[in-house]
GROMACS .gro file of C-alpha atoms in nm:
model
  120
    1GLN     CA    1   1.332  -0.026  -0.681
    2LEU     CA    2   1.067  -0.025  -0.408
    3GLN     CA    3   1.160  -0.127  -0.056
    4ALA     CA    4   0.878  -0.187   0.189
    5SER     CA    5   0.918  -0.209   0.563
    6GLY     CA    6   0.725  -0.180   0.887
    7GLY     CA    7   0.534  -0.505   0.900
    8GLY     CA    8   0.521  -0.721   1.206
    9LEU     CA    9   0.305  -0.886   1.468
   10VAL     CA   10   0.049  -0.674   1.649
   11GLN     CA   11  -0.254  -0.740   1.863
   12ALA     CA   12  -0.601  -0.658   1.743
   13GLY     CA   13  -0.672  -0.291   1.796
   14GLY     CA   14  -0.310  -0.196   1.757
   15SER     CA   15  -0.134   0.013   1.496
   16LEU     CA   16   0.145  -0.023   1.244
   17ARG     CA   17   0.298   0.214   0.993
   18LEU     CA   18   0.427   0.073   0.668
   19SER     CA   19   0.688   0.260   0.468
   20CYS     CA   20   0.796   0.220   0.111
   21VAL     CA   21   1.095   0.400  -0.035
   22ALA     CA   22   1.165   0.405  -0.405
   23SER     CA   23   1.506   0.426  -0.563
   24GLY     CA   24   1.636   0.448  -0.914
   25ARG     CA   25   1.373   0.688  -1.043
   26ALA     CA   26   1.125   0.942  -0.914
   27PHE     CA   27   0.757   0.857  -0.885
   28SER     CA   28   0.622   1.199  -0.789
   29ASN     CA   29   0.392   1.205  -1.092
   30ASN     CA   30   0.283   0.845  -1.058
   31ALA     CA   31   0.013   0.686  -0.853
   32MET     CA   32   0.146   0.477  -0.568
   33GLY     CA   33  -0.043   0.225  -0.368
   34TRP     CA   34  -0.060  -0.050  -0.116
   35PHE     CA   35  -0.206  -0.389  -0.196
   36ARG     CA   36  -0.231  -0.700   0.018
   37GLN     CA   37  -0.254  -1.070  -0.039
   38VAL     CA   38  -0.327  -1.377   0.167
   39PRO     CA   39  -0.242  -1.728   0.046
   40GLY     CA   40  -0.502  -1.863  -0.192
   41LYS     CA   41  -0.661  -1.526  -0.257
   42GLN     CA   42  -0.616  -1.256  -0.515
   43ARG     CA   43  -0.410  -0.953  -0.441
   44GLU     CA   44  -0.644  -0.673  -0.337
   45LEU     CA   45  -0.623  -0.298  -0.326
   46VAL     CA   46  -0.582  -0.143   0.015
   47ALA     CA   47  -0.527   0.222  -0.073
   48VAL     CA   48  -0.378   0.428  -0.353
   49ILE     CA   49  -0.267   0.787  -0.384
   50SER     CA   50  -0.242   0.980  -0.706
   51GLY     CA   51   0.046   1.193  -0.815
   52GLY     CA   52  -0.153   1.491  -0.689
   53GLY     CA   53  -0.237   1.339  -0.352
   54ASN     CA   54  -0.592   1.218  -0.410
   55THR     CA   55  -0.662   0.893  -0.234
   56ILE     CA   56  -0.899   0.601  -0.242
   57SER     CA   57  -0.923   0.317   0.003
   58ALA     CA   58  -1.094  -0.018   0.017
   59ASP     CA   59  -1.419  -0.014   0.209
   60SER     CA   60  -1.276  -0.263   0.454
   61VAL     CA   61  -1.008  -0.019   0.571
   62LYS     CA   62  -1.182   0.316   0.545
   63GLY     CA   63  -1.158   0.512   0.865
   64ARG     CA   64  -0.873   0.292   0.989
   65PHE     CA   65  -0.594   0.313   0.730
   66THR     CA   66  -0.442   0.629   0.583
   67ILE     CA   67  -0.213   0.645   0.284
   68SER     CA   68   0.026   0.936   0.237
   69ARG     CA   69   0.329   1.018   0.030
   70ASP     CA   70   0.642   1.228   0.059
   71ASN     CA   71   0.761   1.311  -0.289
   72PRO     CA   72   1.099   1.462  -0.193
   73LYS     CA   73   1.173   1.134  -0.015
   74ASN     CA   74   1.022   0.930  -0.297
   75ALA     CA   75   0.821   0.744  -0.036
   76VAL     CA   76   0.469   0.627   0.038
   77TYR     CA   77   0.331   0.530   0.377
   78LEU     CA   78   0.036   0.339   0.515
   79GLN     CA   79  -0.075   0.420   0.867
   80MET     CA   80  -0.286   0.132   0.994
   81ASN     CA   81  -0.493   0.180   1.307
   82SER     CA   82  -0.752  -0.037   1.480
   83LEU     CA   83  -0.607  -0.344   1.317
   84LYS     CA   84  -0.818  -0.656   1.290
   85PRO     CA   85  -0.718  -1.020   1.246
   86GLU     CA   86  -0.863  -1.008   0.895
   87ASP     CA   87  -0.601  -0.748   0.805
   88THR     CA   88  -0.337  -1.020   0.829
   89ALA     CA   89  -0.164  -1.040   0.491
   90VAL     CA   90   0.150  -0.964   0.299
   91TYR     CA   91   0.139  -0.597   0.209
   92TYR     CA   92   0.296  -0.476  -0.113
   93CYS     CA   93   0.373  -0.123  -0.220
   94ALA     CA   94   0.361  -0.042  -0.586
   95ALA     CA   95   0.396   0.241  -0.834
   96SER     CA   96   0.181   0.281  -1.140
   97ARG     CA   97   0.270   0.389  -1.489
   98TYR     CA   98  -0.022   0.634  -1.460
   99TYR     CA   99  -0.089   0.949  -1.260
  100TYR     CA  100  -0.387   0.777  -1.102
  101SER     CA  101  -0.493   0.415  -1.099
  102SER     CA  102  -0.680   0.173  -0.878
  103HIS     CA  103  -0.613  -0.137  -1.090
  104TYR     CA  104  -0.323  -0.351  -0.977
  105ASP     CA  105  -0.245  -0.456  -1.334
  106GLU     CA  106  -0.159  -0.093  -1.406
  107TYR     CA  107   0.114  -0.098  -1.145
  108ASP     CA  108   0.449  -0.186  -1.296
  109TYR     CA  109   0.684  -0.148  -1.002
  110TRP     CA  110   0.645  -0.364  -0.692
  111GLY     CA  111   0.817  -0.391  -0.360
  112GLN     CA  112   0.905  -0.724  -0.203
  113GLY     CA  113   0.616  -0.730   0.044
  114THR     CA  114   0.605  -0.702   0.418
  115LEU     CA  115   0.408  -0.936   0.641
  116VAL     CA  116   0.149  -0.797   0.879
  117THR     CA  117   0.007  -1.038   1.133
  118VAL     CA  118  -0.275  -0.932   1.363
  119SER     CA  119  -0.348  -1.159   1.655
  120SER     CA  120  -0.688  -1.176   1.819
   0.00000   0.00000   0.00000
């Protein structure tokens, strides 16, 4: 139901924009978010956006990443600027059962993941 795209290989300092389009149901009243995971580590929050558009971001990406949503398109985006090698991960979009949530275990709908690789 969630299809993520936009990952790829980029040099440090570069930018990427991830997109996630939902199908099958509307998520305009649900929190949506981006999480990332590297092998051997727990999945971590990158940024989430509430049904009303309020956002939170991980400290590690503040000032560099921006989450946004387009409810008519049933989509959420992650603009990533000033990328660093430590941003390398598989990025997952997700939709929560709640209007607002920052806990990944409250997200019931997950995309397939898109790989972001940042070279130094």
